[in-house]
Coordinates of C-alpha atoms in Angstrom, one line a residue:
M1 CA 1.9 -42.1 48.8
P2 CA 1.6 -40.9 45.3
A3 CA 3.0 -36.9 44.5
W4 CA -0.1 -34.2 44.6
Y5 CA 1.5 -34.1 41.0
Q6 CA 0.6 -37.4 40.5
T7 CA -3.0 -37.7 41.7
L8 CA -6.1 -38.1 39.6
I9 CA -7.3 -33.3 40.8
A10 CA -4.1 -32.9 39.6
K11 CA -3.6 -34.7 36.2
I12 CA -7.8 -32.9 35.4
G13 CA -6.6 -30.3 36.7
F14 CA -3.0 -29.8 34.0
G15 CA -5.3 -31.3 31.9
L16 CA -7.7 -28.2 32.1
L17 CA -4.8 -25.8 32.4
A18 CA -3.6 -27.5 29.0
L19 CA -7.0 -27.8 27.5
F20 CA -7.2 -23.1 28.6
C21 CA -4.2 -22.8 27.4
L22 CA -4.6 -24.0 24.0
W23 CA -8.3 -21.9 23.5
L24 CA -6.1 -18.6 24.4
F25 CA -3.6 -19.5 22.1
F26 CA -5.8 -20.5 18.8
K27 CA -8.4 -17.0 20.3
I28 CA -4.9 -15.0 20.1
L29 CA -4.0 -16.6 16.7
K30 CA -7.7 -15.4 15.1
T31 CA -8.0 -12.3 16.6
R32 CA -4.4 -11.8 15.0
I33 CA -5.9 -12.8 11.9
R34 CA -8.6 -10.8 11.6
K35 CA -7.3 -7.6 12.7
K36 CA -4.1 -8.6 9.9
E37 CA -7.7 -8.8 7.0
E38 CA -9.2 -6.3 8.3
T39 CA -5.8 -3.6 8.4
K40 CA -5.4 -5.3 4.7
A41 CA -10.0 -4.3 3.6
Q42 CA -8.8 -0.5 5.1
H43 CA -5.5 -0.7 3.1
E44 CA -6.6 -1.6 0.1
K45 CA -9.9 0.4 0.0
K46 CA -7.3 3.3 0.7
L47 CA -5.6 2.3 -2.7
A48 CA -9.1 1.8 -4.2
G49 CA -9.5 5.2 -3.3
L50 CA -5.9 6.4 -4.3
E51 CA -6.8 5.1 -7.3
L52 CA -9.4 6.6 -8.1
Q53 CA -8.1 10.0 -7.6
A54 CA -5.6 9.0 -9.2
L55 CA -8.1 8.4 -12.3
R56 CA -9.6 11.9 -12.1
S57 CA -7.0 13.3 -11.4
Q58 CA -5.4 12.6 -14.9
M59 CA -8.9 13.5 -16.2
N60 CA -8.2 17.2 -15.0
P61 CA -10.9 19.6 -16.1
H62 CA -8.1 21.1 -18.0
F63 CA -6.5 18.8 -19.9
V64 CA -10.1 17.8 -21.5
H65 CA -11.3 20.9 -22.1
N66 CA -7.7 21.8 -24.0
S67 CA -8.3 17.8 -26.1
L68 CA -11.7 19.1 -26.5
N69 CA -11.2 23.1 -27.8
A70 CA -8.3 21.8 -30.5
I71 CA -10.7 19.4 -31.5
Q72 CA -12.9 22.7 -32.1
Y73 CA -10.3 24.5 -33.5
F74 CA -9.2 21.8 -36.8
I75 CA -12.6 20.7 -37.4
Q76 CA -13.0 25.3 -37.8
R77 CA -9.7 25.3 -40.0
N78 CA -11.8 22.8 -41.7
E79 CA -9.3 20.4 -41.1
V80 CA -10.1 17.2 -40.9
E81 CA -7.9 14.6 -42.0
L82 CA -6.0 15.8 -37.9
S83 CA -9.9 16.6 -36.3
E84 CA -10.4 12.9 -37.2
N85 CA -6.8 12.0 -35.9
Y86 CA -7.1 14.5 -32.5
L87 CA -10.5 13.1 -32.1
S88 CA -9.1 9.2 -32.1
K89 CA -6.4 9.6 -29.9
F90 CA -9.1 11.3 -27.2
S91 CA -11.5 9.0 -27.4
Q92 CA -8.3 5.9 -27.1
L93 CA -6.2 7.8 -24.6
I94 CA -10.0 8.5 -22.1
R95 CA -10.9 4.5 -22.9
L96 CA -7.6 3.5 -21.4
F97 CA -7.8 5.9 -18.3
F98 CA -11.0 4.4 -17.8
E99 CA -9.3 0.4 -19.0
Y100 CA -6.3 0.5 -16.3
S101 CA -8.0 2.3 -13.8
R102 CA -10.0 -1.0 -12.9
L103 CA -6.6 -2.4 -12.6
Q104 CA -3.9 -2.6 -10.1
T105 CA -1.2 -3.7 -13.1
V106 CA -0.6 -3.3 -16.1
T107 CA 2.7 -4.5 -18.6
I108 CA 4.8 -1.7 -19.0
K109 CA 3.7 -2.5 -23.5
E110 CA -0.1 -1.7 -21.7
E111 CA 2.1 1.9 -20.4
L112 CA 3.2 2.8 -23.0
S113 CA 0.7 3.1 -24.9
L114 CA -0.9 4.9 -23.0
L115 CA 1.6 7.0 -22.4
K116 CA 2.5 7.5 -26.4
N117 CA -1.2 7.9 -27.0
Y118 CA -1.2 11.2 -24.0
L119 CA 1.5 12.6 -25.3
E120 CA 1.1 12.4 -29.4
I121 CA -2.2 14.5 -27.8
E122 CA -0.1 17.2 -26.7
K123 CA 2.1 17.3 -29.3
L124 CA -0.8 17.8 -32.0
R125 CA -1.2 20.3 -29.1
F126 CA 1.9 22.0 -28.3
E127 CA 3.4 21.1 -32.3
E128 CA 6.8 22.0 -32.5
K129 CA 7.2 22.6 -29.0
L130 CA 6.7 19.3 -27.4
N131 CA 8.8 16.5 -28.9
F132 CA 9.4 13.6 -26.9
N133 CA 11.1 10.5 -27.1
I134 CA 11.1 6.8 -25.1
V135 CA 13.5 4.0 -24.7
V136 CA 13.4 1.3 -23.2
S137 CA 15.6 -1.6 -22.7
E138 CA 16.2 -4.7 -24.4
K139 CA 16.8 -6.6 -21.7
I140 CA 12.8 -6.0 -20.2
D141 CA 10.4 -8.2 -21.5
V142 CA 7.4 -5.9 -21.6
E143 CA 4.6 -8.5 -22.5
E144 CA 5.4 -10.0 -19.4
Q145 CA 6.9 -7.7 -15.7
T146 CA 3.8 -4.7 -14.4
I147 CA 3.5 -2.1 -13.4
P148 CA 1.6 -0.2 -11.0
S149 CA -1.4 0.9 -13.2
M150 CA -1.4 5.0 -14.5
L151 CA 1.2 5.7 -12.6
L152 CA 3.6 7.3 -14.4
Q153 CA 1.2 9.1 -16.7
P154 CA 1.1 12.6 -14.0
I155 CA 5.1 12.4 -14.0
V156 CA 5.1 13.3 -17.9
E157 CA 1.3 16.0 -17.2
N158 CA 3.6 17.8 -15.0
A159 CA 6.8 17.6 -17.1
V160 CA 4.9 18.9 -19.8
N161 CA 2.4 21.5 -17.9
H162 CA 4.6 22.5 -15.8
G163 CA 8.5 22.1 -17.7
L164 CA 7.7 22.4 -20.7
F165 CA 4.2 25.0 -21.1
H166 CA 6.9 27.9 -19.9
K167 CA 9.3 27.1 -21.9
K168 CA 9.6 29.9 -24.9
E169 CA 11.7 27.2 -27.1
S170 CA 10.8 24.0 -27.6
G171 CA 11.4 21.0 -25.7
I172 CA 11.5 17.0 -25.6
V173 CA 10.6 14.9 -22.8
T174 CA 12.7 11.6 -22.2
I175 CA 11.3 8.9 -20.4
K176 CA 14.0 5.8 -20.0
F177 CA 13.3 2.6 -18.6
I178 CA 16.2 0.8 -17.4
F179 CA 16.8 -2.6 -16.3
I180 CA 18.1 -3.9 -13.6
N181 CA 17.6 -7.5 -13.2
D182 CA 15.0 -10.2 -13.5
S183 CA 12.6 -8.8 -10.9
S184 CA 13.7 -4.8 -10.7
Y185 CA 13.7 -1.9 -13.2
E186 CA 14.4 1.9 -13.4
V187 CA 12.1 4.7 -14.3
L188 CA 13.2 8.0 -15.1
V189 CA 11.2 11.4 -16.6
E190 CA 13.5 13.6 -17.6
D191 CA 12.1 17.9 -19.3
D192 CA 14.4 20.4 -20.6
G193 CA 12.3 22.6 -19.0
I194 CA 12.0 25.0 -16.5
G195 CA 13.2 23.3 -14.0
V196 CA 11.5 21.9 -10.4
I197 CA 11.9 25.3 -8.3
K198 CA 11.0 28.1 -11.0
A199 CA 8.1 25.8 -11.7
K200 CA 7.3 25.2 -8.0
K201 CA 7.3 29.5 -7.9
L202 CA 5.0 29.7 -11.2
F203 CA 2.7 27.1 -9.3
N204 CA 2.4 28.6 -6.3
T205 CA 1.9 32.6 -7.6
S206 CA -0.3 31.0 -9.8
S207 CA -3.8 32.5 -10.2
K208 CA -5.5 29.7 -11.1
N209 CA -8.8 28.3 -9.6
Y210 CA -7.8 24.5 -10.2
R211 CA -4.6 22.8 -8.8
S212 CA -3.5 18.9 -9.1
N213 CA -3.5 17.0 -6.2
S214 CA -1.4 14.1 -8.8
S215 CA 2.0 14.4 -6.9
L216 CA 0.2 14.2 -3.9
V217 CA -1.8 11.7 -4.9
L218 CA 1.4 9.9 -6.9
Q219 CA 3.4 9.7 -3.2
E220 CA -0.1 8.4 -1.3
R221 CA 0.0 5.3 -3.6
I222 CA 3.4 4.6 -3.8
E223 CA 3.5 4.2 0.3
L224 CA 0.4 2.3 0.5
L225 CA 2.1 0.6 -3.3
N226 CA 5.2 0.2 -0.2
Q227 CA 3.2 -1.2 2.9
S228 CA 2.1 -4.0 0.1
T229 CA 4.1 -7.6 0.1
N230 CA 4.2 -6.8 -4.1
W231 CA 6.7 -4.4 -5.0
N232 CA 9.0 -1.7 -2.8
I233 CA 9.1 1.6 -5.1
E234 CA 11.4 4.6 -5.0
Y235 CA 10.7 8.1 -5.7
S236 CA 12.6 11.0 -6.7
I237 CA 12.3 14.2 -7.9
K238 CA 15.6 16.9 -8.7
D239 CA 16.2 19.2 -10.7
C240 CA 18.0 18.4 -13.5
S241 CA 21.1 21.2 -12.8
E242 CA 21.7 19.0 -9.5
I243 CA 22.9 16.3 -11.4
D244 CA 24.6 17.7 -14.2
I245 CA 25.3 21.0 -13.8
E246 CA 25.0 21.9 -17.4
K247 CA 21.5 20.2 -17.0
T248 CA 17.9 22.3 -17.2
G249 CA 14.3 20.6 -16.1
T250 CA 13.3 18.5 -13.6
C251 CA 14.3 15.0 -13.6
V252 CA 12.0 12.2 -12.0
T253 CA 13.3 8.0 -10.7
L254 CA 11.0 5.6 -9.4
T255 CA 12.5 2.4 -9.1
F256 CA 10.3 -1.0 -8.8
N257 CA 11.5 -3.4 -6.3
Q258 CA 8.4 -6.3 -7.5
S259 CA 8.3 -9.2 -4.9
L260 CA 8.2 -12.4 -7.2

């Protein structure tokens, strides 16, 4: 007499159990895949929302208002060439804002074009009070290496408007792209303005109704980018005196590690 597990009923039972386990396995796998896709979709939706907020913060009314006022000022003084130059750079910057807002990443060359354009517009307004210097390591291939679109401009804008604006003397914004390896690089944005602590005090006591949330949007964007599989970004902001006691101003450091 065969053992119970050798009977036809037992074999059928084992077969049904195996089929059930196989069905359960694929059901769990399908559920996990669906949840992963839903999480990814929510992540992309939130990131897209933050990118839109980033565009809005970059297109803040003060910058647009100041730029248009400056153009009007030059026109009224009959400085045609200067006003045309200002208007040309301003329209180009607006075009770049909208063009890059549709992209998740741009090349470093494209990001540099936007930053240079923005700083040249601000220099036309501030004249000799604002200087800037952009240094890129020769080891970085600016036409191939990418960066999340419009991530640096709010940092540079803060350096101008919160760092240098309240400084009596002329100031300088320095942007450095430092090579680490083929998939990693560091960006330093420094100004020799009033520094983080004084800037925060002035910001908190300001009577202006407009409050820029670009710093908050920036941090949220970095957090979401770090949740993706493509980027690992480290971000820090310090008073330059913390790094060098003889320095003044604000030092922002971003380290970009990109998955190949």
